[in-house]
Amino acid sequence: MEQVSSAITERPSIKYSELAKLPPEELEKTLKRYIPSLMPKAGVDYKVYLGKRPELREGERLVAYTLSTCPHCYALVTAVLYEKEGKVYERKVCPEHGEFEELYFGDYTTYERFRKWQRDGKGIWTPNVPLTALCPYNCGLCPRHKSHTALLNIAVTNRCELRCWYCFFYAVKAGYVYEPSLNHIRFMLREARKTLPYPAIAVQITGGEPLLRDDIVDIVRIAREEGYHHIQVNTEGIRLAFDPDIAVKLREAGTNVVYMSFDGVTPYTNPKNHWEIPYALDNLRKAKLGAVLVPTVIKGYNLHEVGSIIRFGVKHADIVRGVNMQPVSIVGRVPKKERDKLRVTIPDVLLEIEKQTDGQIRREDWYPVPTVVPISRFVEALRGKPQFELTTHFACGAATYLFWDDDGELIPITRFVDVDGVMQLLDKAAEEIASGRNKYIVTLGVLTKLGRYVDTSKAPKRFRSKRKFLSYIFNILVKHDYTSLGEFHYQTLFLGMMHFQDPYNYDVSRVQRCDVHYVMPDGRIVPFCTFNVFPELYRDRAQKFFSYEIEEWEKQTGKKLAEEVYVRNVKKLMGGEAYKRAYDGVADVFSIPYEEHVLASKKFGIPVVE
Amino acid sequence: MKVKAFSFSASLREPYPRQVTVKTAVYAVGGGSIQRLECQTRSFSIELDALDFDAEFGDTIQLTVADVVRGLASGEFECSVSECEGGNTLLKVYEVLLNGKNFKLLSAYKLSEGRLSKIYADTLTNLAPWRERLSSVSKLLDLSPQALEGV
């Protein structure tokens, strides 16, 4: 294995409070100087064992080989993906830590259906780091990365007011405060805007709990100033529940949507923010700021509530724009038996949704993320310059759009739009334009044929006008008028699914196509699933390096970290009209004794006023 | 300076079908002219060559070792590695046949701080017309475009 780079030096130590005072230009130069010393080091941070491929066993059918990592030592190893009894598994062997076997995709038929939609992006024309190590130890983005940033994450703090039992990330546990200055944040956001062929245009401000920052509104404003079209704030919603002004301020500063954790409809499944969500939604309503609900789905925990979660979304569709489910990513060392109790993959969740909605939302209604690439390619052919493309790996995510009728019937878009047909039509049109045909004639052909793929008689009543429906599509594709997309979006519920990887099911093929990235404090852009799966190499290493000591931060701000603990008043929250209204018709939350509510909160790690 | 060059043929199934053949020629550049290098050839070893393969093709044709490994379930990969001894400035010319379409791509390297650094690389997803690319490379390598005509 070639060593990372002769340029690597010993990692220096810095005093962040001094660094934060530097003027912007000097700050940029200084931050970038630290990149070589923060990159993962071969032989120190990881090893490479690519010599052997795991064998197939009886009853197993080869699907693919891939590169993966050892969950214990992060060594790069070869893995086999195989089909057994209709499911896809991954097996890998680390010479030092033995064999690991994990469910990769819960249904082989869905795997094959999704695989057909795979398209690759145009790569990164302006890599931030030279190619000096194998993937995934070279992130930055490196020259071999295939997808541009579709959603940029920027962590603005590691402080949090919750003390969830499973979390080791927040400041008190980590032992330092990561909280980049506004100048520093501007630098990071600007770095991601420099990427070609397509700069980042969507950003998620995340943490820790970003709303703990007093200057969160300024951060949103900076993101807007730096050219981000879509800004979302990722929050547990506690402050939103109690401070109606913050929702208004966030919207006025340019926030498009709030990404809010929501793991279920009962206190048992959602002890994190079950009681606060109704109030947060009401305050978002008043502020006219939309929300996307983000459930982490875990087998044996909340998988049985995925249907209710969707119904909750539909009930609040005046303010809830989408439900984006995330099958659990298992971090830390977890024995196989325990993992099997928790593990779900995208097809498993799709199957449960089908069962729990009585077949109203079927597995076939979902499409993998890259399905929409033909839309980008068609627009690109028309406009003659690279467009935003969702070229993530087919196993990473899936989505559909959900409509509904007044009688409560759920109607996925696939009931009245032939998605396969539309995408094939656009694909063919893009190819024709690329090969020199007149783009206006081709576009006219597309518009003429588009109606064949839409059967509005099967659409919800308010969409029965074919003309109206097609006008949305025309405005988006031809006029590039995205207000149409917004208008369309407000009458539907986006249903998404994103399965972030973990050390057990890791697949380098997936990470090379990742389009959900983090910007690091030194300006590197790192895929979500290297940033979070190898925290010692990326997230924690960089954040710790650019952090305050707790004592120093407390002295500077006059705050005490230990005092930033949310204490829940369950009785008061349950007594409010918003609480009753929010769950009415979705879950019988009042049939659960008060003591059980309190216990659920406490068991999760959130103390209760009694 | 020693340099590696890869010539290979791959038929990959996963995650989507790709047929790709690449033939690489390496030229030493100096004194206003180029000279094709004679190289020693051996077979590909993933442990020895993975990083160099990625460095060569990860950006130019967007093919990485991870792609090759992934694609091999029912496909084929035959690759020979040429190890060439040459000057301090090098030009590589790739004849690429990708899914039935032919391309000619260029990359250029210069010795800097004791190692060869890539100073130019064509990428399939951002390919300028051939004349334009020849002109860029000739300027970078201090060569007349005519010197590159025959590559």
mmCIF file of C-alpha atoms in Angstrom, chain A residues 87-407:
data_model
loop_
_atom_site.group_PDB
_atom_site.id
_atom_site.type_symbol
_atom_site.label_atom_id
_atom_site.label_comp_id
_atom_site.label_asym_id
_atom_site.label_seq_id
_atom_site.Cartn_x
_atom_site.Cartn_y
_atom_site.Cartn_z
ATOM 1 C CA LYS A 87 -32.667 -11.421 0.110
ATOM 2 C CA VAL A 88 -29.276 -9.864 -0.630
ATOM 3 C CA TYR A 89 -26.503 -10.235 1.961
ATOM 4 C CA GLU A 90 -22.953 -8.915 2.269
ATOM 5 C CA ARG A 91 -20.100 -11.046 3.585
ATOM 6 C CA LYS A 92 -16.537 -9.946 4.199
ATOM 7 C CA VAL A 93 -13.514 -11.281 6.021
ATOM 8 C CA CYS A 94 -10.924 -9.200 7.807
ATOM 9 C CA PRO A 95 -7.703 -11.189 8.366
ATOM 10 C CA GLU A 96 -7.466 -9.665 11.831
ATOM 11 C CA HIS A 97 -11.089 -9.551 12.985
ATOM 12 C CA GLY A 98 -12.775 -12.377 11.163
ATOM 13 C CA GLU A 99 -15.961 -12.726 9.177
ATOM 14 C CA PHE A 100 -18.885 -10.311 9.086
ATOM 15 C CA GLU A 101 -22.200 -11.051 7.440
ATOM 16 C CA GLU A 102 -25.020 -8.553 7.093
ATOM 17 C CA LEU A 103 -28.346 -8.086 5.372
ATOM 18 C CA TYR A 104 -27.673 -5.661 2.496
ATOM 19 C CA PHE A 105 -31.067 -5.391 0.779
ATOM 20 C CA GLY A 106 -34.160 -7.181 2.037
ATOM 21 C CA ASP A 107 -35.559 -8.160 -1.353
ATOM 22 C CA TYR A 108 -33.618 -9.324 -4.405
ATOM 23 C CA THR A 109 -36.459 -8.522 -6.825
ATOM 24 C CA THR A 110 -36.486 -4.908 -5.648
ATOM 25 C CA TYR A 111 -32.672 -4.867 -5.849
ATOM 26 C CA GLU A 112 -32.830 -5.827 -9.536
ATOM 27 C CA ARG A 113 -35.710 -3.442 -10.274
ATOM 28 C CA PHE A 114 -33.820 -0.563 -8.662
ATOM 29 C CA ARG A 115 -30.483 -1.472 -10.276
ATOM 30 C CA LYS A 116 -31.890 -0.867 -13.741
ATOM 31 C CA TRP A 117 -32.199 2.848 -12.918
ATOM 32 C CA GLN A 118 -28.543 3.374 -12.040
ATOM 33 C CA ARG A 119 -26.935 6.319 -13.814
ATOM 34 C CA ASP A 120 -23.611 7.853 -12.980
ATOM 35 C CA GLY A 121 -22.871 11.523 -12.653
ATOM 36 C CA LYS A 122 -20.225 13.529 -14.422
ATOM 37 C CA GLY A 123 -17.669 13.259 -11.662
ATOM 38 C CA ILE A 124 -15.976 16.142 -9.900
ATOM 39 C CA TRP A 125 -14.068 18.482 -12.180
ATOM 40 C CA THR A 126 -12.655 20.512 -9.315
ATOM 41 C CA PRO A 127 -11.534 18.002 -6.671
ATOM 42 C CA ASN A 128 -10.541 19.464 -3.314
ATOM 43 C CA VAL A 129 -7.852 16.862 -2.611
ATOM 44 C CA PRO A 130 -5.414 15.000 -4.870
ATOM 45 C CA LEU A 131 -5.868 11.269 -5.326
ATOM 46 C CA THR A 132 -3.364 9.795 -2.889
ATOM 47 C CA ALA A 133 -5.210 6.927 -1.186
ATOM 48 C CA LEU A 134 -7.807 4.287 -1.899
ATOM 49 C CA CYS A 135 -11.502 4.980 -1.362
ATOM 50 C CA PRO A 136 -12.826 5.701 1.327
ATOM 51 C CA TYR A 137 -9.639 7.150 2.856
ATOM 52 C CA ASN A 138 -9.187 10.002 0.408
ATOM 53 C CA CYS A 139 -12.367 12.033 0.785
ATOM 54 C CA GLY A 140 -12.375 15.646 0.058
ATOM 55 C CA LEU A 141 -13.981 15.227 -2.652
ATOM 56 C CA CYS A 142 -11.342 13.296 -4.592
ATOM 57 C CA PRO A 143 -11.026 13.009 -8.382
ATOM 58 C CA ARG A 144 -12.747 9.599 -8.510
ATOM 59 C CA HIS A 145 -16.014 10.726 -6.876
ATOM 60 C CA LYS A 146 -18.936 10.328 -9.266
ATOM 61 C CA SER A 147 -21.731 12.598 -8.039
ATOM 62 C CA HIS A 148 -21.889 16.294 -7.313
ATOM 63 C CA THR A 149 -23.293 17.504 -4.004
ATOM 64 C CA ALA A 150 -27.080 17.297 -4.036
ATOM 65 C CA LEU A 151 -27.432 18.150 -0.367
ATOM 66 C CA LEU A 152 -24.618 19.724 1.604
ATOM 67 C CA ASN A 153 -24.623 19.279 5.357
ATOM 68 C CA ILE A 154 -22.884 21.763 7.571
ATOM 69 C CA ALA A 155 -22.593 20.999 11.269
ATOM 70 C CA VAL A 156 -22.640 24.292 13.139
ATOM 71 C CA THR A 157 -22.410 22.978 16.689
ATOM 72 C CA ASN A 158 -22.020 19.760 18.639
ATOM 73 C CA ARG A 159 -24.044 21.103 21.544
ATOM 74 C CA CYS A 160 -27.409 19.525 22.258
ATOM 75 C CA GLU A 161 -30.027 19.966 24.960
ATOM 76 C CA LEU A 162 -31.033 16.294 24.821
ATOM 77 C CA ARG A 163 -29.095 13.450 26.387
ATOM 78 C CA CYS A 164 -30.308 10.535 24.247
ATOM 79 C CA TRP A 165 -28.894 7.329 25.674
ATOM 80 C CA TYR A 166 -27.281 6.163 22.420
ATOM 81 C CA CYS A 167 -25.565 9.422 21.476
ATOM 82 C CA PHE A 168 -21.830 9.971 22.004
ATOM 83 C CA PHE A 169 -21.618 12.969 19.754
ATOM 84 C CA TYR A 170 -22.805 15.921 21.805
ATOM 85 C CA ALA A 171 -20.384 18.337 23.455
ATOM 86 C CA VAL A 172 -20.606 17.111 27.049
ATOM 87 C CA LYS A 173 -19.805 13.510 26.060
ATOM 88 C CA ALA A 174 -17.249 14.514 23.400
ATOM 89 C CA GLY A 175 -15.390 16.770 25.840
ATOM 90 C CA TYR A 176 -15.085 19.772 23.515
ATOM 91 C CA VAL A 177 -17.288 22.355 21.854
ATOM 92 C CA TYR A 178 -17.288 22.430 18.073
ATOM 93 C CA GLU A 179 -18.851 25.674 17.026
ATOM 94 C CA PRO A 180 -17.309 27.352 13.980
ATOM 95 C CA SER A 181 -17.411 31.137 13.785
ATOM 96 C CA LEU A 182 -19.636 32.884 11.250
ATOM 97 C CA ASN A 183 -16.587 33.683 9.093
ATOM 98 C CA HIS A 184 -15.589 30.060 9.255
ATOM 99 C CA ILE A 185 -19.094 28.939 8.275
ATOM 100 C CA ARG A 186 -19.068 31.329 5.333
ATOM 101 C CA PHE A 187 -15.748 29.840 4.196
ATOM 102 C CA MET A 188 -17.153 26.290 4.354
ATOM 103 C CA LEU A 189 -20.315 27.200 2.481
ATOM 104 C CA ARG A 190 -18.282 29.049 -0.140
ATOM 105 C CA GLU A 191 -15.967 26.079 -0.672
ATOM 106 C CA ALA A 192 -18.900 23.844 -1.581
ATOM 107 C CA ARG A 193 -20.186 26.431 -4.031
ATOM 108 C CA LYS A 194 -16.896 26.214 -5.985
ATOM 109 C CA THR A 195 -17.425 22.606 -7.069
ATOM 110 C CA LEU A 196 -17.865 21.902 -10.765
ATOM 111 C CA PRO A 197 -19.637 20.682 -12.854
ATOM 112 C CA TYR A 198 -22.426 21.640 -10.487
ATOM 113 C CA PRO A 199 -21.986 23.628 -7.276
ATOM 114 C CA ALA A 200 -23.942 22.826 -4.135
ATOM 115 C CA ILE A 201 -27.283 24.637 -4.132
ATOM 116 C CA ALA A 202 -29.026 22.892 -1.251
ATOM 117 C CA VAL A 203 -27.733 22.982 2.292
ATOM 118 C CA GLN A 204 -28.829 21.407 5.534
ATOM 119 C CA ILE A 205 -27.743 23.216 8.685
ATOM 120 C CA THR A 206 -27.253 20.544 11.290
ATOM 121 C CA GLY A 207 -25.555 19.790 14.590
ATOM 122 C CA GLY A 208 -25.797 18.854 17.480
ATOM 123 C CA GLU A 209 -28.877 20.976 17.782
ATOM 124 C CA PRO A 210 -28.361 23.985 15.518
ATOM 125 C CA LEU A 211 -31.149 26.006 17.124
ATOM 126 C CA LEU A 212 -29.039 26.225 20.286
ATOM 127 C CA ARG A 213 -26.870 28.753 18.500
ATOM 128 C CA ASP A 214 -27.973 32.302 19.210
ATOM 129 C CA ASP A 215 -26.808 33.305 15.727
ATOM 130 C CA ILE A 216 -28.662 30.548 13.839
ATOM 131 C CA VAL A 217 -30.650 33.127 11.870
ATOM 132 C CA ASP A 218 -27.392 34.786 10.766
ATOM 133 C CA ILE A 219 -26.144 31.389 9.598
ATOM 134 C CA VAL A 220 -29.249 30.929 7.443
ATOM 135 C CA ARG A 221 -28.761 34.427 6.064
ATOM 136 C CA ILE A 222 -25.126 33.664 5.203
ATOM 137 C CA ALA A 223 -26.180 30.505 3.369
ATOM 138 C CA ARG A 224 -28.629 32.574 1.334
ATOM 139 C CA GLU A 225 -25.949 35.201 0.611
ATOM 140 C CA GLU A 226 -23.582 32.485 -0.580
ATOM 141 C CA GLY A 227 -26.074 31.398 -3.221
ATOM 142 C CA TYR A 228 -27.883 28.429 -1.712
ATOM 143 C CA HIS A 229 -31.370 28.095 -3.208
ATOM 144 C CA HIS A 230 -32.618 25.541 -0.736
ATOM 145 C CA ILE A 231 -31.877 25.826 2.964
ATOM 146 C CA GLN A 232 -33.130 23.345 5.519
ATOM 147 C CA VAL A 233 -32.521 23.286 9.234
ATOM 148 C CA ASN A 234 -32.232 19.905 10.918
ATOM 149 C CA THR A 235 -33.669 20.021 14.423
ATOM 150 C CA GLU A 236 -35.300 17.908 17.119
ATOM 151 C CA GLY A 237 -37.916 20.667 17.289
ATOM 152 C CA ILE A 238 -37.795 21.441 21.023
ATOM 153 C CA ARG A 239 -37.018 25.130 20.628
ATOM 154 C CA LEU A 240 -39.520 25.352 17.760
ATOM 155 C CA ALA A 241 -42.208 24.065 20.113
ATOM 156 C CA PHE A 242 -41.653 26.757 22.707
ATOM 157 C CA ASP A 243 -40.489 29.757 20.687
ATOM 158 C CA PRO A 244 -42.885 30.752 17.891
ATOM 159 C CA ASP A 245 -40.612 33.647 16.893
ATOM 160 C CA ILE A 246 -37.730 31.419 15.882
ATOM 161 C CA ALA A 247 -39.799 29.760 13.153
ATOM 162 C CA VAL A 248 -40.732 33.180 11.740
ATOM 163 C CA LYS A 249 -37.139 34.420 11.905
ATOM 164 C CA LEU A 250 -35.816 31.292 10.225
ATOM 165 C CA ARG A 251 -38.310 31.606 7.391
ATOM 166 C CA GLU A 252 -37.649 35.307 6.923
ATOM 167 C CA ALA A 253 -33.903 34.656 6.781
ATOM 168 C CA GLY A 254 -34.402 32.178 3.941
ATOM 169 C CA THR A 255 -35.066 28.752 5.433
ATOM 170 C CA ASN A 256 -37.169 26.644 3.057
ATOM 171 C CA VAL A 257 -37.960 23.732 5.288
ATOM 172 C CA VAL A 258 -37.270 22.274 8.701
ATOM 173 C CA TYR A 259 -36.030 18.684 8.883
ATOM 174 C CA MET A 260 -37.456 17.247 12.060
ATOM 175 C CA SER A 261 -36.807 13.950 13.746
ATOM 176 C CA PHE A 262 -40.095 12.011 14.192
ATOM 177 C CA ASP A 263 -39.729 8.328 14.997
ATOM 178 C CA GLY A 264 -43.328 7.349 15.610
ATOM 179 C CA VAL A 265 -46.780 8.366 16.795
ATOM 180 C CA THR A 266 -46.592 7.132 20.381
ATOM 181 C CA PRO A 267 -44.400 7.964 23.384
ATOM 182 C CA TYR A 268 -42.900 4.463 23.151
ATOM 183 C CA THR A 269 -41.655 4.879 19.616
ATOM 184 C CA ASN A 270 -40.853 8.576 19.710
ATOM 185 C CA PRO A 271 -39.666 9.509 23.191
ATOM 186 C CA LYS A 272 -37.368 12.104 21.646
ATOM 187 C CA ASN A 273 -40.034 14.673 20.725
ATOM 188 C CA HIS A 274 -43.483 13.039 20.800
ATOM 189 C CA TRP A 275 -44.925 15.706 23.123
ATOM 190 C CA GLU A 276 -43.271 18.709 21.460
ATOM 191 C CA ILE A 277 -43.977 17.895 17.802
ATOM 192 C CA PRO A 278 -47.608 19.135 17.913
ATOM 193 C CA TYR A 279 -46.506 22.535 19.220
ATOM 194 C CA ALA A 280 -43.569 22.730 16.810
ATOM 195 C CA LEU A 281 -45.938 22.016 13.900
ATOM 196 C CA ASP A 282 -48.343 24.698 15.074
ATOM 197 C CA ASN A 283 -45.561 27.273 15.284
ATOM 198 C CA LEU A 284 -44.317 26.267 11.827
ATOM 199 C CA ARG A 285 -47.895 26.692 10.550
ATOM 200 C CA LYS A 286 -48.054 30.209 11.927
ATOM 201 C CA ALA A 287 -44.690 30.982 10.345
ATOM 202 C CA LYS A 288 -45.675 29.263 7.051
ATOM 203 C CA LEU A 289 -42.473 27.247 7.249
ATOM 204 C CA GLY A 290 -42.790 23.653 6.007
ATOM 205 C CA ALA A 291 -41.466 20.570 7.751
ATOM 206 C CA VAL A 292 -40.133 17.211 6.623
ATOM 207 C CA LEU A 293 -40.580 14.467 9.198
ATOM 208 C CA VAL A 294 -37.576 12.185 9.502
ATOM 209 C CA PRO A 295 -38.168 8.824 11.181
ATOM 210 C CA THR A 296 -35.244 6.508 11.845
ATOM 211 C CA VAL A 297 -36.795 3.086 11.290
ATOM 212 C CA ILE A 298 -35.676 0.221 13.507
ATOM 213 C CA LYS A 299 -36.978 -3.352 13.498
ATOM 214 C CA GLY A 300 -38.547 -4.314 16.803
ATOM 215 C CA TYR A 301 -38.879 -0.666 17.745
ATOM 216 C CA ASN A 302 -40.967 1.423 15.352
ATOM 217 C CA LEU A 303 -41.193 -0.573 12.105
ATOM 218 C CA HIS A 304 -44.791 -1.401 13.037
ATOM 219 C CA GLU A 305 -45.683 2.304 12.915
ATOM 220 C CA VAL A 306 -44.473 3.310 9.452
ATOM 221 C CA GLY A 307 -48.038 3.372 8.122
ATOM 222 C CA SER A 308 -49.203 5.572 11.019
ATOM 223 C CA ILE A 309 -46.261 7.904 10.491
ATOM 224 C CA ILE A 310 -47.364 8.409 6.877
ATOM 225 C CA ARG A 311 -50.963 8.988 8.004
ATOM 226 C CA PHE A 312 -49.688 11.548 10.509
ATOM 227 C CA GLY A 313 -47.866 13.262 7.629
ATOM 228 C CA VAL A 314 -51.012 13.311 5.502
ATOM 229 C CA LYS A 315 -53.064 14.658 8.419
ATOM 230 C CA HIS A 316 -50.631 17.568 8.722
ATOM 231 C CA ALA A 317 -49.968 17.940 5.017
ATOM 232 C CA ASP A 318 -50.813 21.641 5.203
ATOM 233 C CA ILE A 319 -47.389 22.096 6.791
ATOM 234 C CA VAL A 320 -45.641 18.721 6.429
ATOM 235 C CA ARG A 321 -44.004 18.583 3.002
ATOM 236 C CA GLY A 322 -42.598 15.101 3.270
ATOM 237 C CA VAL A 323 -41.732 12.053 5.291
ATOM 238 C CA ASN A 324 -38.173 10.868 4.767
ATOM 239 C CA MET A 325 -37.595 7.537 6.455
ATOM 240 C CA GLN A 326 -34.118 6.368 7.347
ATOM 241 C CA PRO A 327 -33.641 2.633 7.983
ATOM 242 C CA VAL A 328 -31.323 2.352 10.951
ATOM 243 C CA SER A 329 -27.590 2.764 10.529
ATOM 244 C CA ILE A 330 -25.968 0.624 13.208
ATOM 245 C CA VAL A 331 -22.953 2.380 14.653
ATOM 246 C CA GLY A 332 -20.474 1.108 17.199
ATOM 247 C CA ARG A 333 -19.596 -2.525 17.849
ATOM 248 C CA VAL A 334 -22.845 -4.441 17.927
ATOM 249 C CA PRO A 335 -22.888 -8.275 18.005
ATOM 250 C CA LYS A 336 -24.607 -10.010 15.057
ATOM 251 C CA LYS A 337 -27.511 -11.283 17.169
ATOM 252 C CA GLU A 338 -28.259 -7.775 18.351
ATOM 253 C CA ARG A 339 -27.880 -6.324 14.859
ATOM 254 C CA ASP A 340 -30.352 -8.836 13.478
ATOM 255 C CA LYS A 341 -32.933 -7.589 15.976
ATOM 256 C CA LEU A 342 -32.546 -4.006 14.726
ATOM 257 C CA ARG A 343 -31.641 -4.285 11.045
ATOM 258 C CA VAL A 344 -34.079 -3.203 8.370
ATOM 259 C CA THR A 345 -33.307 -2.207 4.812
ATOM 260 C CA ILE A 346 -35.267 -0.217 2.256
ATOM 261 C CA PRO A 347 -37.300 -3.157 0.848
ATOM 262 C CA ASP A 348 -38.244 -4.282 4.363
ATOM 263 C CA VAL A 349 -39.681 -0.858 5.129
ATOM 264 C CA LEU A 350 -41.459 -0.717 1.758
ATOM 265 C CA LEU A 351 -43.089 -4.064 2.482
ATOM 266 C CA GLU A 352 -44.247 -2.876 5.906
ATOM 267 C CA ILE A 353 -45.683 0.307 4.418
ATOM 268 C CA GLU A 354 -47.584 -1.818 1.905
ATOM 269 C CA LYS A 355 -49.004 -3.977 4.700
ATOM 270 C CA GLN A 356 -49.816 -1.105 7.029
ATOM 271 C CA THR A 357 -51.568 0.964 4.336
ATOM 272 C CA ASP A 358 -53.631 -2.044 3.191
ATOM 273 C CA GLY A 359 -51.876 -2.028 -0.158
ATOM 274 C CA GLN A 360 -52.609 1.624 -0.880
ATOM 275 C CA ILE A 361 -48.851 2.307 -1.115
ATOM 276 C CA ARG A 362 -47.230 -0.697 -2.747
ATOM 277 C CA ARG A 363 -43.562 -1.585 -3.085
ATOM 278 C CA GLU A 364 -43.794 -0.968 -6.817
ATOM 279 C CA ASP A 365 -44.837 2.626 -6.171
ATOM 280 C CA TRP A 366 -41.302 3.441 -5.034
ATOM 281 C CA TYR A 367 -38.438 4.264 -7.344
ATOM 282 C CA PRO A 368 -34.726 4.556 -6.575
ATOM 283 C CA VAL A 369 -33.253 8.042 -6.436
ATOM 284 C CA PRO A 370 -31.470 8.012 -9.839
ATOM 285 C CA THR A 371 -34.783 7.361 -11.599
ATOM 286 C CA VAL A 372 -35.144 11.111 -12.103
ATOM 287 C CA VAL A 373 -31.829 11.505 -13.958
ATOM 288 C CA PRO A 374 -33.559 11.545 -17.391
ATOM 289 C CA ILE A 375 -35.335 14.779 -16.341
ATOM 290 C CA SER A 376 -31.942 16.392 -15.655
ATOM 291 C CA ARG A 377 -30.476 15.019 -18.885
ATOM 292 C CA PHE A 378 -33.400 16.352 -20.907
ATOM 293 C CA VAL A 379 -33.183 19.827 -19.347
ATOM 294 C CA GLU A 380 -29.418 19.728 -19.837
ATOM 295 C CA ALA A 381 -29.854 18.913 -23.518
ATOM 296 C CA LEU A 382 -32.240 21.851 -23.848
ATOM 297 C CA ARG A 383 -30.092 24.344 -21.974
ATOM 298 C CA GLY A 384 -26.653 23.112 -23.037
ATOM 299 C CA LYS A 385 -25.056 23.141 -19.599
ATOM 300 C CA PRO A 386 -24.743 20.666 -16.709
ATOM 301 C CA GLN A 387 -27.800 20.374 -14.511
ATOM 302 C CA PHE A 388 -28.488 19.203 -10.980
ATOM 303 C CA GLU A 389 -28.535 15.385 -11.112
ATOM 304 C CA LEU A 390 -29.437 12.820 -8.473
ATOM 305 C CA THR A 391 -26.952 10.092 -9.388
ATOM 306 C CA THR A 392 -26.615 8.411 -6.040
ATOM 307 C CA HIS A 393 -26.323 4.608 -5.868
ATOM 308 C CA PHE A 394 -29.596 2.768 -6.464
ATOM 309 C CA ALA A 395 -29.398 1.012 -3.084
ATOM 310 C CA CYS A 396 -29.093 4.289 -1.166
ATOM 311 C CA GLY A 397 -32.559 5.718 -1.463
ATOM 312 C CA ALA A 398 -36.057 5.535 -2.873
ATOM 313 C CA ALA A 399 -39.006 7.867 -3.175
ATOM 314 C CA THR A 400 -42.523 8.400 -4.397
ATOM 315 C CA TYR A 401 -45.093 11.168 -4.312
ATOM 316 C CA LEU A 402 -48.290 10.642 -2.408
ATOM 317 C CA PHE A 403 -51.670 12.227 -3.130
ATOM 318 C CA TRP A 404 -54.906 11.661 -1.289
ATOM 319 C CA ASP A 405 -58.622 12.086 -1.705
ATOM 320 C CA ASP A 406 -61.012 13.648 0.764
ATOM 321 C CA ASP A 407 -62.214 10.197 1.816
#
